[in-house]
Amino acid sequence: MKLLIAFFLLIVLIVFQEQISCFSLNLPASPGYYQDGDFLIGGLFSLRVTSGDITSKFGFKDTISTADIVYADLTKHYQHMLAMVFAVEKINKDPNVLFNMSLGFYLFNVNFIEMKAMESSMALLSGESPPVPNYSCRPEKTDKLVAVIGGISTGISTQISRVLSLYNVPQISYATFDQSLGTRVQLQSPYQFPTHTTALYQGIIQLLLYFTWVWVGLVVPDDMRGELFLRDITEEMTNRGLCVAFAEKVPEFPAKDTVNRGLFMKRFTLTRVIIAFGDTYSLLRFVYNIFCNIPFGNVWITTSDWDITTLPFEQNLGYTYFGGGLSFSVRMDQILGFKDFLGSVQPRKYPHDTFIQDVWSIIFECPYFVQDIDRELSQCEQNGSLSTRPLHLWDMNTSPSSYKVHAAVYAIAQALHEELSLRAERSSLDKGVPWAPLPWKLHPFLQNGQLGRNTDVNKEGSPIEFDIFNYQSLQSGMKAQVKVGEFVFESHSVQHFSLNYKHITWGEHHSQTPVSVCSQSCPLGFRKTPVEGKPFCCFDCLPCPDGEIANETDMDECIKCPEDQYPNKEKNQCLPKIMTFLSHEDTLGAVLVSVAICLSALSAMILGLFIHYRNTPIVRANNRNLSYLLLVSLMLCFFCSLIFIGQPSTVTCVLRQMIFGVAFSIAVSAVLAKTFIVVVAFKAIKPGSTLRMWMVTRLSNAIVCCGSIIQVCICAVWLGTYPPFPDVDMQSEFGQIMFLCNEGSTLAFYCVLGYLGFLASLSLLVAFLARRLPDSFNEAKTITFSMLVFCSVWISFVPAYLSSKGKTMVAVEILSILASSAGLLGCIFLPKCYVILLRSGGLSRQEFFK
């Protein structure tokens, strides 16, 4: 009996000691917003950005309570709490959800302080604030706790999970999805809403491509979430030809500022478009850095998590720095009745709400004064409506975070419904099953719902829709976000992007669409060349080389024109080349034709003159048959030049060289024969000479035949091996296609010329040796001079021919033919014509041989 009494006293002492501990450690602190129910959901939200008290320790009597310095009041975050209150009210009004049982909540404001989040988590477990670790001071509260919604950031979610996971209490985070969150918590990781990061950066890239913004800066929070976004979007941007100008990792506020001011100014001055990925709080330090500098007129691409219309951005300054920006927001179904609910919220309607008075004073801009660092609130308008407040103070539209909180409450209610349904089935068999909530039993139901741990839910077949908003000032002067487009992501291969360009305004700094490039676009006719040490979006522009064009801007390589086309002066278009050849309509061709005909006519006249005076001593003394043959061959030489004029064909290409070679060989052979006849004629008059027998016609015929037959053989070999053929030259003359005759065998062509040079040299040598013979009827001097002219013409022909192109080359050959033929005609026959026509009483044959 004594042992039983002692045991009872010990139990009473332990319980009494626990209550003493709870009350002795209960220091004054900011109370939460509590509403009783059969089941209790905890809520941890962030309403302000404060300095925090990171040095104090909770749960001890010597704790020093210091007032936090408030940097920013995020009044719009109060909507997150109201979303939870609204969801609980709707669930409690529906008796079918929890089987006539009610749902309550216990809400705390942890600001953005991780230690305060851990303290509030322990307060949910102990039932008091500040908490007492491992004590349940208010069992009527702690025994009803079934789940907790909270964690607007990864850091806060992590600290909450480290406490709640010890007791296996489900936690749903409404922060942006972070796949690293599961690795930070050793036990039970929080549930997260599915992310759409892949679809988000695909939409951002489509927007960049739409405006051809290829030089873009990135701003992300300095955490794993920002690191993963930076990795993914950088890789995708590179694949799509976009460049990252810089990547700024922003430390959380009020952490130590690590931004290099000089580099910061330089980056934002040179980069026109900047992508900011993060929420209002994680980029708050970055915003303050922006406000401390002169506006650069940057265009900002953000998400709905970063609300530049909120109070910390100071309405007017926010639109000075960020006006004209574009924001991506996941399209959500409107929460039915939530906007009406927000319009009906008033302090008198919710007297137990410990946060509404403070938020109300800021939203309605009630006067207040500061005393001992604590804000003292004056009396505010209690009957005001949130729907009347400006956008920078309050937004009646449902924010993404509020939507997540509302969905989280319903997910917990659905899990409770299913768990209670199972209990109801078992209770029919076992009436002793308790109805007290067991939080860990909700995990299977939550896992089977729309929530999951560390999963990126971009499922095939479930399109993700984004609305694109533009920050702009309405005509009424109210700042707002206007929908200007949408993006639907089904898969990497199926995407739909649309933008109403006319509805976009670019803020105060731009009257038209800004340009964001590292280097200005290379114009038509120029190609890009990379700059060493810089990304591929930075380049220099070089003009296209000859024969190539660039018909688009920013071409990496110039395009070579087809052979039958040529680039214009701007080198941005290929034009068809002009087909040209030495024609009769050309001035040069007409002149050459006229000269050739005139010389041919002159040759014919001289031939007629020689035939008419064939019995005169001067004609008879110079072997009139050879003179006739020479004149006829010269006529052929003049006429053969006409074959060189006109569009080349297979026949003309063959004939022009063959006739030219044979006709000239006959002419030069005839000159050589005449030279030998002169020498033989003067040597044969000496007494006792044995050469008189050679003064016969057969000698001259033999020289002419032998000289011409050899040339005929050379031409025959030329025709039989590699004959001339019509060809085109597309490169020699700019913008022209030259029709010409390809000589075929160059060796054969120069053999023909070389053989003519050999005959001419032989004639020159013989004539030179006979220069001292008597002058009367001696052709040696005229032949010598004619051969000098002939050799000079053809010696100068070779370099002129090789250095000329196109029809100039043809003209050089024609001029050489005409000049050499005219030289023979003029030097040999014009003196004789002078004698025949102007000198009377020509010498007799007897006088010739004296």
Short mmCIF file of C-alpha atoms in Angstrom, two decimals, residues 82 142 163 198 240 248 348 489 507 521 533 563 576 606 710 737 839:
data_model
loop_
_atom_site.label_atom_id
_atom_site.label_comp_id
_atom_site.label_asym_id
_atom_site.label_seq_id
_atom_site.Cartn_x
_atom_site.Cartn_y
_atom_site.Cartn_z
CA LEU A 82 -6.15 34.08 -45.65
CA THR A 142 -0.74 19.21 -29.75
CA VAL A 163 11.79 19.35 -36.17
CA THR A 198 11.73 22.91 -67.54
CA ARG A 240 19.63 27.71 -79.19
CA GLU A 248 24.81 36.98 -60.66
CA ARG A 348 -13.95 43.00 -36.67
CA PHE A 489 4.49 23.42 -73.03
CA GLY A 507 8.64 51.43 -69.66
CA SER A 521 24.38 42.28 -86.39
CA GLY A 533 38.30 35.09 -75.33
CA GLU A 563 30.03 29.42 -111.49
CA PRO A 576 23.78 35.87 -113.60
CA ILE A 606 48.22 44.11 -155.42
CA ILE A 710 55.67 19.96 -142.31
CA ILE A 737 31.22 34.14 -118.84
CA ARG A 839 58.48 54.90 -162.10
#
